[in-house]
Amino acid sequence: QSVLTQPPSVSGAPGQRVTISCTGSSSNIGAGYDVHWYQQLPGTAPKLLIYGNTNRPSGVPDRFSGSKSGTSASLAITGLQAEDEADYYCQSYDSSLSGRVFGGGTKLTVL
Amino acid sequence: EVQLVESGGGLVQPGGSLRLSCAASGFTVSSYEMHWVRQVTGKGLEWVSAIGTAGDTFYPGSVKGRFTISRENARNSLYLQMSSLRAEDTAVYYCAREAAPGTSAFDIWGQGTMVTVSS
């Protein structure tokens, strides 16, 4: 049972827009801690996709965007491409646990 | 090139010990907060430990008292000493760099090293 809750799977056709939610609580996202998103392609290490709720590292396409409100955050992917098929994880800090916490991950399937 | 390379994984019996290493290049390990994150095959990510720039260490309850994170500045390397290993510690272990103090985002990851705890 992950501290941050994500849907197990989402899907979309090429060119479409999908969103992935990340729901936390008053001890993590709701306490004001930043949310970060990672993309993990099959058989590879996670890659930082969004940091500080809304910021993209250099090299990440602007098709990826993040938002945060209250105790939740979301990752949006527009103009879906086949290479976006991957697992996506949200991550934050939890003050009750005094440590970093991850969501359970969401598998994105491009139809 | 900024890079992290893990080593030291393998098969160990329950109750045994193992030491993982993570060699950094392109940056100085002691200037960043460094972490270990693990992933059970087919499952999600779990934060395992952290060491701050001042040498302070942090662990979740699942490994506290069994795992010890450390670094060696001369070798620009990070380590994870694991003891009293259990079957549920079986996972790929990644070392990761925290992007900047207080950000809590991991911007550089190693390729991972597999640890299997089994008799």
Coordinates of C-alpha atoms in Angstrom, one line a residue:
Chain A
Q1 CA 0.0 0.0 0.0
S2 CA 1.7 3.1 -1.2
V3 CA 1.5 6.4 0.7
L4 CA 0.7 8.2 -2.6
T5 CA -2.1 6.7 -4.7
Q6 CA -2.0 6.5 -8.4
P7 CA -4.3 4.6 -10.9
P8 CA -2.7 1.3 -11.9
S9 CA -3.1 2.0 -15.6
V10 CA -4.2 4.6 -18.1
S11 CA -4.4 4.4 -21.9
G12 CA -4.8 6.7 -24.9
A13 CA -4.5 6.7 -28.6
P14 CA -1.6 8.4 -30.4
G15 CA -2.1 12.2 -30.4
Q16 CA -4.5 12.2 -27.5
R17 CA -4.1 13.7 -24.0
V18 CA -3.9 11.6 -20.8
T19 CA -3.6 12.6 -17.2
I20 CA -2.3 10.6 -14.3
S21 CA -3.3 11.5 -10.8
C22 CA -1.4 11.2 -7.6
T23 CA -3.3 11.5 -4.3
G24 CA -1.7 12.1 -1.0
S25 CA -2.6 13.5 2.4
S26 CA -2.0 16.3 4.9
S27 CA 1.4 14.9 5.8
N28 CA 2.8 15.0 2.3
I29 CA 1.3 16.8 -0.7
G30 CA -1.2 18.6 1.4
A31 CA 1.5 19.8 3.7
G32 CA 3.1 21.7 0.8
Y33 CA 5.9 19.3 -0.1
D34 CA 6.8 19.3 -3.8
V35 CA 5.7 16.5 -6.1
H36 CA 8.0 15.0 -8.7
W37 CA 7.3 12.6 -11.5
Y38 CA 9.5 9.9 -13.1
Q39 CA 9.2 7.9 -16.3
Q40 CA 10.5 4.4 -16.3
L41 CA 10.8 2.7 -19.7
P42 CA 10.8 -1.1 -19.6
G43 CA 14.1 -2.5 -18.3
T44 CA 15.6 0.9 -17.5
A45 CA 16.1 3.1 -14.4
P46 CA 13.6 5.8 -13.6
K47 CA 14.1 9.2 -15.3
L48 CA 13.1 12.5 -13.7
L49 CA 10.3 14.0 -15.8
I50 CA 8.8 16.8 -13.7
Y51 CA 10.3 18.3 -10.5
G52 CA 8.9 20.9 -8.1
N53 CA 5.3 20.2 -9.2
T54 CA 5.6 21.9 -12.6
N55 CA 9.2 22.1 -13.8
R56 CA 10.7 20.1 -16.6
P57 CA 14.4 19.2 -16.6
S58 CA 16.3 20.1 -19.7
G59 CA 15.5 17.8 -22.6
V60 CA 12.0 16.8 -21.5
P61 CA 9.4 17.7 -24.1
D62 CA 6.8 20.3 -23.3
R63 CA 4.2 17.7 -24.0
F64 CA 4.7 16.7 -20.4
S65 CA 3.3 19.0 -17.7
G66 CA 2.6 18.8 -14.0
S67 CA 0.2 20.5 -11.6
K68 CA -0.6 20.3 -7.9
S69 CA -3.7 21.3 -5.9
G70 CA -4.5 20.5 -2.3
T71 CA -3.6 17.0 -1.5
S72 CA -3.2 15.9 -5.1
A73 CA -1.0 16.3 -8.1
S74 CA -1.4 15.4 -11.8
L75 CA 0.8 14.6 -14.7
A76 CA -0.5 15.5 -18.2
I77 CA 0.8 14.1 -21.4
T78 CA -0.4 15.7 -24.6
G79 CA 0.2 14.5 -28.2
L80 CA 0.7 10.9 -27.0
Q81 CA 3.4 9.0 -28.8
A82 CA 4.3 5.3 -28.9
E83 CA 7.5 6.0 -27.0
D84 CA 5.6 7.4 -24.1
E85 CA 4.5 3.9 -23.2
A86 CA 6.1 3.4 -19.8
D87 CA 5.5 3.3 -16.1
Y88 CA 5.1 6.7 -14.3
Y89 CA 5.7 7.4 -10.7
C90 CA 5.0 10.4 -8.5
Q91 CA 7.1 11.1 -5.4
S92 CA 7.1 13.5 -2.5
Y93 CA 8.2 13.9 1.1
D94 CA 6.1 12.7 4.0
S95 CA 6.6 14.5 7.4
S96 CA 4.9 11.7 9.4
L97 CA 7.3 9.1 7.9
S98 CA 10.2 11.5 7.8
G99 CA 11.2 10.3 4.4
R100 CA 10.6 10.2 0.6
V101 CA 7.5 8.5 -0.6
F102 CA 6.5 7.2 -4.0
G103 CA 3.2 6.4 -5.6
G104 CA 2.5 2.8 -6.7
G105 CA 3.1 3.7 -10.3
T106 CA 0.8 4.0 -13.4
K107 CA 1.3 2.0 -16.5
L108 CA 0.6 4.0 -19.6
T109 CA -0.5 2.1 -22.7
V110 CA -0.5 3.8 -26.1
L111 CA -3.2 2.1 -28.1
Chain B
E1 CA 29.4 12.9 -18.1
V2 CA 27.4 12.8 -14.9
Q3 CA 26.9 9.1 -14.0
L4 CA 26.2 6.6 -11.3
V5 CA 27.3 3.0 -11.5
E6 CA 26.1 0.4 -8.9
S7 CA 27.8 -2.9 -8.2
G8 CA 27.8 -5.6 -5.5
G9 CA 24.5 -7.2 -6.0
G10 CA 24.0 -10.9 -6.0
L11 CA 22.5 -13.9 -4.2
V12 CA 22.6 -14.0 -0.4
Q13 CA 20.9 -16.3 2.1
P14 CA 18.3 -15.0 4.5
G15 CA 20.0 -13.5 7.5
G16 CA 23.1 -12.7 5.5
S17 CA 24.8 -9.5 4.6
L18 CA 25.8 -7.7 1.4
R19 CA 27.4 -4.4 0.6
L20 CA 26.4 -2.4 -2.5
S21 CA 28.6 0.2 -4.1
C22 CA 27.8 3.2 -6.2
A23 CA 30.6 5.0 -8.1
A24 CA 29.9 8.5 -9.2
S25 CA 31.5 10.4 -12.0
G26 CA 31.1 14.0 -13.3
F27 CA 30.2 15.4 -9.9
T28 CA 31.2 15.1 -6.2
V29 CA 29.1 12.8 -4.1
S30 CA 29.8 14.7 -0.9
S31 CA 28.3 17.9 -2.4
Y32 CA 24.9 16.3 -2.8
E33 CA 22.3 14.4 -0.8
M34 CA 22.5 10.8 -2.0
H35 CA 19.9 8.1 -1.8
W36 CA 19.2 4.4 -2.4
V37 CA 15.9 3.4 -3.9
R38 CA 14.8 -0.2 -4.5
Q39 CA 12.2 -1.9 -6.8
V40 CA 10.8 -5.3 -6.5
T41 CA 10.5 -6.9 -9.9
G42 CA 7.2 -5.8 -11.4
K43 CA 6.4 -3.5 -8.5
G44 CA 6.9 0.1 -7.5
L45 CA 9.7 2.2 -6.1
E46 CA 10.6 2.3 -2.4
W47 CA 13.0 4.8 -0.9
V48 CA 15.6 3.0 1.2
S49 CA 18.1 5.4 2.6
A50 CA 19.7 8.9 2.3
I51 CA 22.9 10.5 3.4
G52 CA 23.1 14.3 3.6
T53 CA 26.1 16.5 2.8
A54 CA 26.9 16.7 6.5
G55 CA 26.9 13.0 6.8
D56 CA 23.5 12.7 8.5
T57 CA 21.6 9.6 7.5
F58 CA 18.0 8.7 7.1
Y59 CA 16.1 5.4 6.8
P60 CA 12.5 4.2 6.5
G61 CA 11.2 1.9 9.2
S62 CA 11.4 -1.1 6.9
V63 CA 15.2 -1.1 6.9
K64 CA 16.2 1.0 10.0
G65 CA 18.7 -0.9 12.1
R66 CA 19.5 -3.3 9.3
F67 CA 20.9 -1.1 6.5
T68 CA 23.6 1.5 6.8
I69 CA 24.3 4.1 4.1
S70 CA 27.8 5.7 3.9
R71 CA 30.1 7.4 1.4
E72 CA 33.8 7.6 0.8
N73 CA 34.9 11.0 -0.5
A74 CA 38.3 9.8 -1.7
R75 CA 36.6 7.2 -4.0
N76 CA 33.6 9.5 -4.8
S77 CA 31.4 6.6 -4.0
L78 CA 28.3 5.7 -2.0
Y79 CA 27.7 2.4 -0.2
L80 CA 24.8 0.5 1.3
Q81 CA 25.7 -2.1 3.9
M82 CA 22.7 -4.5 4.3
S83 CA 22.5 -7.0 7.1
S84 CA 19.9 -9.4 8.5
L85 CA 18.6 -9.7 5.0
R86 CA 15.1 -11.0 4.4
A87 CA 13.3 -12.4 1.3
E88 CA 11.3 -9.2 1.1
D89 CA 14.6 -7.3 0.5
T90 CA 14.9 -9.0 -2.9
A91 CA 14.9 -6.1 -5.4
V92 CA 16.8 -4.0 -7.8
Y93 CA 18.7 -1.4 -5.9
Y94 CA 19.3 2.0 -7.4
C95 CA 21.5 4.8 -6.2
A96 CA 20.3 8.3 -7.0
R97 CA 21.3 11.9 -6.6
E98 CA 19.1 14.6 -5.1
A99 CA 18.9 17.4 -7.6
A100 CA 19.5 20.2 -5.1
P101 CA 19.3 20.7 -1.4
G102 CA 15.8 20.4 -0.2
T103 CA 14.3 19.6 -3.6
S104 CA 13.8 15.9 -2.8
A105 CA 13.8 15.1 -6.5
F106 CA 16.2 12.5 -7.9
D107 CA 17.8 13.8 -11.0
I108 CA 20.5 11.2 -11.6
W109 CA 20.0 7.4 -11.3
G110 CA 22.3 4.5 -11.7
Q111 CA 21.4 1.5 -13.8
G112 CA 20.6 -0.6 -10.7
T113 CA 22.0 -3.8 -9.1
M114 CA 20.0 -6.9 -8.4
V115 CA 19.9 -8.3 -4.9
T116 CA 18.3 -11.8 -4.3
V117 CA 17.7 -13.1 -0.8
S118 CA 17.0 -16.8 -1.0
S119 CA 18.2 -20.1 0.5

